[in-house]
Amino acid sequence: MVRPCYIGVDLGTSGCRAVAIDQARNIVAEDRTDLSEPVRDAAGGVEQDPWLWQEALIRVLRGLTSQLVSYAPQALCLDGTSATLLLCDPEGTPLGPALMYNDSRGLTEAERIEQVAPRLSPVHGAGSSLAKLLFLKRRLRPGPGTLALHQADWLLGYLTGRYGVSDWNNCLKLGLDPRTAAWPQWLSRLELAPVGLPRAVAPGTGLGQVSATAARTTGLPEHTLVLAGTTDSTAVVVATGAVRPGDAVTCLGSTLVLKIIGRESITAPQYGIYSHRFGAHWLIGGASNSGGAVLRRYFDDGEIRRLSATLDPDLPTGLDYYPLPAPGERFPINDGTLQPRLSPRPADDGRFFQGLLEGIARIEAAGYRRLHMLGAPPPRSVLTTGGGATNAGWTQIRKRYLSVPVTPARQPAATYGSAYGSAIIARMGGIPA
């Protein structure tokens, strides 16, 4: 008997992953592929060819659908990196490379935005989608009908054969008012034409069925419903099962990302804090430059595993570190010149390693305090994803600083991350309330 399944796809900076879940949210198939690294330049440019994304999407979906002998795909949702943007024509052909989320060349454009955007809007800064749109408009000189689309928007357009729709979460840094889900009037002062903004809908909104062309290339049945996507960090929170105000999610990846569900929206651009609509609530977040990238400056995977076995959470090192990979911090301190504090370094690598973990844990605790000071609820518990989630010693260290239960996210979320969250959105037809 053929049973229904639901597909989630996550496109990251270095790879693409797809999972299929059944009606009970169990994983029934998975596939992944790598992506070439983005092209960087000395001026702060970080670009990637969108056609590489499409090729990766086709590969993982073909690999996934070949495993679904006893399952029939019903719906698909896809997440991408926030503030990764490209310009394309009405048929979806890119006008040039996409600017990745961490492209920082739009300084002139950020100054223009500063003059017209409300102080609390998330569009401020060279990294916003809006700054990238203006940078690409100046660089590519687009013609009539040009569309500004995020990574997820463009790939979902490929699957349906229709371009020009985005979702509330991806559009936040493009200027969408998250409370009204409408484009505000002040955007007209930036003279975006001939570039058109996408129609913004709720994550999980039906966009149509898979086109005949995409069905042939991916192996998806043409009846598969394609749903509006979301950002990767939002999909991760969905994957963990966090739904109530006070539920918090820490991602211990290359950087340290904090998210907490609240009843009210909070925006504080001076700390990089903003809120996504999240079902009936708001997802409030901030990201520190600290995290796993600092650990990898000193230790490889094998050394991290070996030193983790020597951790003694009950015996603090007394080392007062503020671990950063380079000068500059965004959250919970906003100081572009903040210097890493990584000395003195003891001769014992194990003590140095534990000192780094304690420093990151202090930043995490300070981050949740900062969010609470600005109006977010205090965390009632902290679910953890990312590479550090299963480090038992680090978890005990973090519990000491956070003073709330700290647990790894349940296994599907820990293993499959954003792709699993997108699959849940496909299963539920939206972000669970």
Short mmCIF file of C-alpha atoms in Angstrom, two decimals:
data_model
loop_
_atom_site.label_atom_id
_atom_site.label_comp_id
_atom_site.label_asym_id
_atom_site.label_seq_id
_atom_site.Cartn_x
_atom_site.Cartn_y
_atom_site.Cartn_z
CA MET A 1 0.00 0.00 0.00
CA VAL A 2 1.38 3.44 -0.97
CA ARG A 3 1.40 5.83 1.99
CA PRO A 4 1.60 9.65 1.99
CA CYS A 5 4.84 11.45 2.81
CA TYR A 6 5.98 15.07 3.09
CA ILE A 7 9.28 16.52 1.92
CA GLY A 8 11.51 19.17 3.47
CA VAL A 9 14.55 20.65 1.75
CA ASP A 10 17.28 22.76 3.32
CA LEU A 11 19.74 24.64 1.13
CA GLY A 12 22.73 25.86 3.10
CA THR A 13 25.97 27.56 2.18
CA SER A 14 27.89 24.35 1.58
CA GLY A 15 25.24 21.74 0.83
CA CYS A 16 21.65 20.73 0.20
CA ARG A 17 19.66 18.18 2.20
CA ALA A 18 16.20 16.68 1.68
CA VAL A 19 14.15 14.45 3.98
CA ALA A 20 10.77 12.79 3.69
CA ILE A 21 8.56 12.14 6.71
CA ASP A 22 5.38 10.10 7.12
CA GLN A 23 2.18 11.31 8.76
CA ALA A 24 3.62 10.54 12.21
CA ARG A 25 6.68 12.72 11.40
CA ASN A 26 9.04 9.75 11.18
CA ILE A 27 11.92 9.99 8.68
CA VAL A 28 11.36 7.59 5.76
CA ALA A 29 14.06 8.80 3.34
CA GLU A 30 16.99 11.24 3.21
CA ASP A 31 19.50 12.48 0.67
CA ARG A 32 22.15 15.19 0.59
CA THR A 33 24.79 16.70 -1.68
CA ASP A 34 27.64 19.18 -1.32
CA LEU A 35 27.89 22.64 -2.86
CA SER A 36 30.98 24.49 -4.00
CA GLU A 37 32.06 27.18 -1.56
CA PRO A 38 30.89 30.74 -2.34
CA VAL A 39 33.34 33.01 -4.14
CA ARG A 40 34.83 35.66 -1.86
CA ASP A 41 36.80 38.82 -2.57
CA ALA A 42 38.83 41.28 -0.54
CA ALA A 43 36.05 43.92 -0.70
CA GLY A 44 33.65 41.79 1.34
CA GLY A 45 31.91 40.12 -1.59
CA VAL A 46 30.48 36.63 -1.06
CA GLU A 47 28.74 35.27 -4.17
CA GLN A 48 27.35 31.97 -5.40
CA ASP A 49 26.00 30.88 -8.77
CA PRO A 50 22.23 30.17 -8.38
CA TRP A 51 22.41 27.45 -11.01
CA LEU A 52 24.51 25.46 -8.53
CA TRP A 53 21.56 25.57 -6.13
CA GLN A 54 19.21 24.26 -8.80
CA GLU A 55 21.57 21.44 -9.71
CA ALA A 56 21.91 20.49 -6.03
CA LEU A 57 18.14 20.58 -5.54
CA ILE A 58 17.60 18.29 -8.52
CA ARG A 59 20.26 15.84 -7.30
CA VAL A 60 18.87 15.50 -3.78
CA LEU A 61 15.27 15.23 -4.93
CA ARG A 62 16.14 12.56 -7.48
CA GLY A 63 18.03 10.67 -4.79
CA LEU A 64 15.16 11.09 -2.34
CA THR A 65 12.31 10.15 -4.68
CA SER A 66 14.16 7.02 -5.82
CA GLN A 67 13.85 5.75 -2.22
CA LEU A 68 10.10 6.45 -1.92
CA VAL A 69 8.89 3.17 -3.40
CA SER A 70 6.12 2.76 -0.82
CA TYR A 71 5.37 6.47 -0.33
CA ALA A 72 3.62 9.14 -2.38
CA PRO A 73 4.86 12.73 -1.87
CA GLN A 74 1.98 15.04 -0.97
CA ALA A 75 3.68 18.37 -0.29
CA LEU A 76 7.12 19.99 -0.21
CA CYS A 77 8.56 22.97 1.67
CA LEU A 78 12.05 24.46 1.36
CA ASP A 79 14.18 26.74 3.53
CA GLY A 80 17.26 28.77 2.59
CA THR A 81 19.80 31.06 4.18
CA SER A 82 18.32 34.36 5.34
CA ALA A 83 19.21 37.49 3.32
CA THR A 84 20.73 35.58 0.39
CA LEU A 85 19.36 37.43 -2.64
CA LEU A 86 19.47 37.47 -6.43
CA LEU A 87 17.84 39.37 -9.29
CA CYS A 88 16.16 37.41 -12.09
CA ASP A 89 13.92 38.04 -15.08
CA PRO A 90 10.19 37.12 -14.99
CA GLU A 91 11.02 33.60 -16.28
CA GLY A 92 13.46 33.05 -13.43
CA THR A 93 16.75 33.44 -15.30
CA PRO A 94 19.30 35.01 -12.92
CA LEU A 95 20.85 38.29 -14.07
CA GLY A 96 24.09 37.38 -12.28
CA PRO A 97 25.44 35.70 -9.15
CA ALA A 98 23.49 35.76 -5.89
CA LEU A 99 24.81 37.76 -2.94
CA MET A 100 25.14 35.50 0.07
CA TYR A 101 23.84 36.36 3.54
CA ASN A 102 27.30 37.55 4.66
CA ASP A 103 28.14 39.72 1.64
CA SER A 104 29.06 43.08 3.15
CA ARG A 105 29.62 45.34 0.13
CA GLY A 106 26.38 47.31 0.34
CA LEU A 107 27.74 50.05 2.59
CA THR A 108 26.65 52.89 0.33
CA GLU A 109 23.22 51.31 -0.01
CA ALA A 110 22.98 50.90 3.76
CA GLU A 111 23.56 54.64 4.15
CA ARG A 112 20.65 55.34 1.77
CA ILE A 113 18.43 52.98 3.73
CA GLU A 114 19.45 54.65 6.98
CA GLN A 115 17.95 57.92 5.71
CA VAL A 116 14.46 56.54 5.01
CA ALA A 117 13.85 53.36 7.04
CA PRO A 118 12.35 53.44 10.53
CA ARG A 119 14.95 53.15 13.26
CA LEU A 120 13.69 49.75 14.42
CA SER A 121 13.45 48.13 10.99
CA PRO A 122 15.59 45.00 10.42
CA VAL A 123 16.70 46.37 7.01
CA HIS A 124 19.57 48.40 8.46
CA GLY A 125 23.11 47.32 7.64
CA ALA A 126 24.98 46.16 4.55
CA GLY A 127 23.94 42.56 5.17
CA SER A 128 20.20 43.11 4.76
CA SER A 129 18.30 41.82 1.73
CA LEU A 130 17.29 45.39 0.93
CA ALA A 131 20.90 46.63 0.82
CA LYS A 132 21.75 43.72 -1.47
CA LEU A 133 18.82 44.56 -3.77
CA LEU A 134 20.05 48.14 -4.15
CA PHE A 135 23.65 46.97 -4.66
CA LEU A 136 22.60 44.53 -7.39
CA LYS A 137 20.40 47.14 -9.05
CA ARG A 138 23.36 49.51 -9.29
CA ARG A 139 25.70 46.76 -10.46
CA LEU A 140 23.49 44.87 -12.97
CA ARG A 141 21.26 47.67 -14.34
CA PRO A 142 18.17 45.44 -14.58
CA GLY A 143 15.36 45.84 -17.09
CA PRO A 144 11.56 45.96 -16.67
CA GLY A 145 10.00 43.01 -14.91
CA THR A 146 13.10 42.13 -12.89
CA LEU A 147 12.35 40.28 -9.65
CA ALA A 148 14.24 40.34 -6.35
CA LEU A 149 14.09 36.85 -4.84
CA HIS A 150 15.70 35.03 -1.96
CA GLN A 151 17.33 31.64 -2.25
CA ALA A 152 14.21 29.74 -1.15
CA ASP A 153 11.90 31.88 -3.31
CA TRP A 154 13.87 31.20 -6.48
CA LEU A 155 14.11 27.44 -5.96
CA LEU A 156 10.40 27.10 -5.15
CA GLY A 157 9.73 29.12 -8.32
CA TYR A 158 11.72 26.55 -10.27
CA LEU A 159 9.56 23.74 -8.86
CA THR A 160 6.27 25.43 -9.79
CA GLY A 161 7.46 27.22 -12.93
CA ARG A 162 6.14 30.52 -11.52
CA TYR A 163 8.35 33.16 -9.92
CA GLY A 164 7.62 36.21 -7.79
CA VAL A 165 6.41 34.86 -4.42
CA SER A 166 8.24 34.82 -1.10
CA ASP A 167 7.34 34.29 2.57
CA TRP A 168 7.06 36.53 5.61
CA ASN A 169 10.26 35.23 7.23
CA ASN A 170 12.56 35.67 4.23
CA CYS A 171 11.09 39.10 3.48
CA LEU A 172 11.75 40.55 6.94
CA LYS A 173 15.19 41.96 5.99
CA LEU A 174 13.82 43.12 2.64
CA GLY A 175 11.52 45.58 4.43
CA LEU A 176 8.26 43.70 4.94
CA ASP A 177 6.29 44.94 7.96
CA PRO A 178 5.97 41.72 10.01
CA ARG A 179 2.87 42.94 11.85
CA THR A 180 0.82 43.76 8.76
CA ALA A 181 2.62 41.40 6.33
CA ALA A 182 2.62 44.29 3.83
CA TRP A 183 5.29 46.35 2.10
CA PRO A 184 5.51 49.76 3.83
CA GLN A 185 5.20 53.06 1.99
CA TRP A 186 8.69 54.29 2.93
CA LEU A 187 10.21 51.76 0.49
CA SER A 188 8.99 53.92 -2.42
CA ARG A 189 11.53 56.59 -1.43
CA LEU A 190 14.34 54.20 -2.41
CA GLU A 191 13.19 54.06 -6.06
CA LEU A 192 13.49 50.29 -6.42
CA ALA A 193 11.97 50.18 -9.93
CA PRO A 194 12.37 48.43 -12.29
CA VAL A 195 13.05 45.76 -9.67
CA GLY A 196 9.82 44.31 -8.29
CA LEU A 197 9.34 43.01 -4.75
CA PRO A 198 7.86 39.52 -4.35
CA ARG A 199 4.36 38.84 -3.08
CA ALA A 200 4.82 37.81 0.54
CA VAL A 201 2.69 35.02 2.03
CA ALA A 202 2.73 32.97 5.22
CA PRO A 203 5.22 30.08 5.36
CA GLY A 204 3.40 26.93 4.28
CA THR A 205 0.99 28.71 1.92
CA GLY A 206 0.24 26.64 -1.17
CA LEU A 207 2.03 27.99 -4.26
CA GLY A 208 0.82 25.39 -6.75
CA GLN A 209 1.81 21.95 -7.94
CA VAL A 210 5.15 20.75 -9.27
CA SER A 211 5.48 21.67 -12.95
CA ALA A 212 5.86 19.05 -15.63
CA THR A 213 9.44 20.17 -16.23
CA ALA A 214 10.41 19.95 -12.56
CA ALA A 215 8.64 16.59 -12.25
CA ARG A 216 10.83 15.17 -15.02
CA THR A 217 14.08 16.50 -13.54
CA THR A 218 13.42 15.73 -9.86
CA GLY A 219 11.26 12.60 -9.93
CA LEU A 220 8.49 14.32 -7.94
CA PRO A 221 4.92 13.50 -9.00
CA GLU A 222 3.19 16.44 -10.71
CA HIS A 223 0.43 16.40 -8.08
CA THR A 224 2.95 17.28 -5.31
CA LEU A 225 1.93 20.58 -3.69
CA VAL A 226 4.71 23.17 -3.32
CA LEU A 227 4.44 25.36 -0.22
CA ALA A 228 5.98 28.74 0.60
CA GLY A 229 9.22 28.33 2.52
CA THR A 230 11.04 30.00 5.38
CA THR A 231 14.54 30.81 6.62
CA ASP A 232 16.90 28.08 7.80
CA SER A 233 16.98 29.30 11.41
CA THR A 234 13.17 29.38 11.61
CA ALA A 235 12.97 25.85 10.20
CA VAL A 236 15.43 24.65 12.87
CA VAL A 237 13.14 25.92 15.63
CA VAL A 238 10.16 24.16 14.01
CA ALA A 239 12.25 20.97 13.94
CA THR A 240 12.87 21.08 17.69
CA GLY A 241 9.17 21.14 18.53
CA ALA A 242 9.42 24.46 20.41
CA VAL A 243 5.98 26.10 20.29
CA ARG A 244 5.25 27.86 23.62
CA PRO A 245 6.35 31.26 24.87
CA GLY A 246 9.54 30.77 26.86
CA ASP A 247 10.69 27.80 24.78
CA ALA A 248 14.25 28.65 23.72
CA VAL A 249 16.55 27.13 21.10
CA THR A 250 20.33 27.56 21.01
CA CYS A 251 22.20 26.54 17.89
CA LEU A 252 25.82 25.69 18.68
CA GLY A 253 27.20 25.90 15.16
CA SER A 254 30.02 28.00 13.74
CA THR A 255 28.29 30.91 15.43
CA LEU A 256 26.10 31.03 18.53
CA VAL A 257 22.44 31.65 17.60
CA LEU A 258 19.73 32.16 20.23
CA LYS A 259 15.99 32.00 19.56
CA ILE A 260 13.09 32.28 22.00
CA ILE A 261 9.35 32.25 21.44
CA GLY A 262 7.46 35.26 22.79
CA ARG A 263 3.98 36.74 22.64
CA GLU A 264 5.19 40.13 21.41
CA SER A 265 7.56 41.19 18.64
CA ILE A 266 10.90 42.71 19.71
CA THR A 267 13.25 44.59 17.41
CA ALA A 268 16.59 46.07 18.47
CA PRO A 269 18.82 46.56 15.41
CA GLN A 270 21.58 47.93 17.62
CA TYR A 271 22.00 44.36 18.89
CA GLY A 272 20.99 42.51 15.73
CA ILE A 273 17.75 41.41 17.42
CA TYR A 274 14.59 40.96 15.37
CA SER A 275 11.41 38.89 15.43
CA HIS A 276 9.80 36.57 12.90
CA ARG A 277 6.13 35.76 12.90
CA PHE A 278 5.95 32.21 14.23
CA GLY A 279 2.50 30.67 14.15
CA ALA A 280 0.43 32.53 16.73
CA HIS A 281 3.55 33.96 18.40
CA TRP A 282 6.90 35.59 17.58
CA LEU A 283 10.35 34.09 17.24
CA ILE A 284 12.86 36.51 18.78
CA GLY A 285 16.53 36.02 18.07
CA GLY A 286 20.08 37.23 18.16
CA ALA A 287 23.43 35.82 17.03
CA SER A 288 26.90 36.16 18.53
CA ASN A 289 30.08 35.89 16.50
CA SER A 290 31.32 33.43 19.10
CA GLY A 291 30.81 29.69 18.62
CA GLY A 292 32.35 26.64 17.05
CA ALA A 293 34.47 28.66 14.63
CA VAL A 294 36.61 29.72 17.60
CA LEU A 295 37.11 26.13 18.75
CA ARG A 296 38.21 25.07 15.26
CA ARG A 297 40.92 27.70 15.23
CA TYR A 298 42.70 25.63 17.88
CA PHE A 299 41.44 22.04 17.65
CA ASP A 300 40.35 19.57 14.97
CA ASP A 301 37.41 17.16 15.35
CA GLY A 302 39.50 14.40 16.88
CA GLU A 303 41.06 16.72 19.44
CA ILE A 304 37.64 18.14 20.36
CA ARG A 305 36.32 14.62 20.99
CA ARG A 306 39.39 13.71 23.07
CA LEU A 307 39.35 16.91 25.14
CA SER A 308 35.57 16.71 25.67
CA ALA A 309 36.14 13.47 27.59
CA THR A 310 38.38 15.37 30.05
CA LEU A 311 35.87 18.14 30.90
CA ASP A 312 35.11 18.64 34.58
CA PRO A 313 32.00 20.88 34.75
CA ASP A 314 32.11 20.85 38.56
CA LEU A 315 35.57 22.42 38.59
CA PRO A 316 35.47 25.78 36.74
CA THR A 317 38.75 26.93 35.23
CA GLY A 318 38.50 30.54 36.40
CA LEU A 319 39.56 31.67 32.90
CA ASP A 320 37.66 34.81 31.91
CA TYR A 321 37.53 34.34 28.13
CA TYR A 322 35.35 36.09 25.54
CA PRO A 323 35.96 33.73 22.60
CA LEU A 324 35.71 35.42 19.18
CA PRO A 325 37.26 34.27 15.89
CA ALA A 326 38.22 37.88 15.04
CA PRO A 327 37.61 41.39 16.42
CA GLY A 328 33.97 42.46 16.43
CA GLU A 329 30.77 41.30 18.14
CA ARG A 330 27.06 41.69 17.30
CA PHE A 331 25.15 40.26 20.26
CA PRO A 332 24.75 40.43 23.24
CA ILE A 333 27.38 43.19 22.98
CA ASN A 334 27.27 45.34 19.84
CA ASP A 335 30.85 46.45 19.27
CA GLY A 336 32.47 46.11 15.88
CA THR A 337 35.90 46.56 17.44
CA LEU A 338 35.53 44.23 20.45
CA GLN A 339 38.74 42.24 20.78
CA PRO A 340 38.74 38.50 21.52
CA ARG A 341 39.77 37.72 25.10
CA LEU A 342 41.68 34.44 24.95
CA SER A 343 44.57 34.84 27.35
CA PRO A 344 46.25 33.71 29.43
CA ARG A 345 46.46 30.34 27.68
CA PRO A 346 47.38 27.55 30.09
CA ALA A 347 49.85 24.86 29.02
CA ASP A 348 47.15 22.23 29.55
CA ASP A 349 45.03 21.99 26.36
CA GLY A 350 42.16 20.44 28.32
CA ARG A 351 41.94 23.42 30.66
CA PHE A 352 42.18 25.85 27.72
CA PHE A 353 39.41 23.96 25.87
CA GLN A 354 37.13 24.01 28.92
CA GLY A 355 37.82 27.73 29.35
CA LEU A 356 36.66 28.35 25.79
CA LEU A 357 33.43 26.40 26.38
CA GLU A 358 32.81 28.31 29.62
CA GLY A 359 33.30 31.59 27.76
CA ILE A 360 30.78 30.66 25.07
CA ALA A 361 28.34 29.52 27.78
CA ARG A 362 28.65 32.90 29.52
CA ILE A 363 27.89 34.66 26.22
CA GLU A 364 24.83 32.42 25.76
CA ALA A 365 23.54 33.28 29.24
CA ALA A 366 24.21 37.00 28.65
CA GLY A 367 22.34 36.74 25.36
CA TYR A 368 19.18 35.39 26.98
CA ARG A 369 19.47 38.08 29.67
CA ARG A 370 19.71 40.72 26.94
CA LEU A 371 16.60 39.35 25.24
CA HIS A 372 14.74 39.34 28.56
CA MET A 373 15.81 42.94 29.32
CA LEU A 374 14.25 43.98 26.00
CA GLY A 375 10.92 42.25 26.74
CA ALA A 376 11.31 38.60 25.77
CA PRO A 377 10.25 35.98 28.31
CA PRO A 378 13.00 34.28 30.30
CA PRO A 379 13.78 30.82 28.93
CA ARG A 380 11.80 28.06 30.59
CA SER A 381 14.06 25.49 28.95
CA VAL A 382 16.73 25.49 26.26
CA LEU A 383 16.73 22.99 23.41
CA THR A 384 20.06 22.70 21.63
CA THR A 385 20.96 21.97 18.03
CA GLY A 386 24.22 22.07 16.11
CA GLY A 387 27.54 20.31 16.56
CA GLY A 388 27.85 21.05 20.29
CA ALA A 389 24.38 19.79 21.22
CA THR A 390 25.54 16.28 22.14
CA ASN A 391 28.60 17.33 24.16
CA ALA A 392 27.52 16.18 27.63
CA GLY A 393 30.22 18.08 29.51
CA TRP A 394 29.46 21.34 27.72
CA THR A 395 25.75 20.83 28.41
CA GLN A 396 26.49 20.64 32.14
CA ILE A 397 28.61 23.80 31.94
CA ARG A 398 25.78 25.61 30.13
CA LYS A 399 23.21 24.46 32.71
CA ARG A 400 25.30 26.10 35.43
CA TYR A 401 25.20 29.46 33.66
CA LEU A 402 21.61 29.29 32.35
CA SER A 403 19.93 27.83 35.49
CA VAL A 404 17.21 26.13 33.40
CA PRO A 405 16.90 22.65 31.86
CA VAL A 406 19.22 22.28 28.86
CA THR A 407 18.70 19.31 26.53
CA PRO A 408 19.68 18.29 23.01
CA ALA A 409 16.87 18.62 20.49
CA ARG A 410 15.09 15.35 19.77
CA GLN A 411 16.92 13.09 17.37
CA PRO A 412 15.26 14.01 14.04
CA ALA A 413 15.88 17.70 14.71
CA ALA A 414 19.46 17.11 15.84
CA THR A 415 20.32 14.96 12.83
CA TYR A 416 18.31 16.53 10.02
CA GLY A 417 17.98 20.12 11.28
CA SER A 418 16.30 22.65 9.03
CA ALA A 419 15.26 20.04 6.44
CA TYR A 420 13.23 18.23 9.10
CA GLY A 421 11.60 21.52 10.15
CA SER A 422 10.65 22.25 6.54
CA ALA A 423 9.18 18.75 6.25
CA ILE A 424 7.01 19.45 9.31
CA ILE A 425 5.79 22.67 7.67
CA ALA A 426 4.94 20.61 4.58
CA ARG A 427 3.08 18.09 6.77
CA MET A 428 1.17 20.73 8.75
CA GLY A 429 0.61 23.27 5.96
CA GLY A 430 2.31 26.00 8.00
CA ILE A 431 4.32 26.69 11.16
CA PRO A 432 2.65 24.82 14.05
CA ALA A 433 0.93 27.18 16.49
#
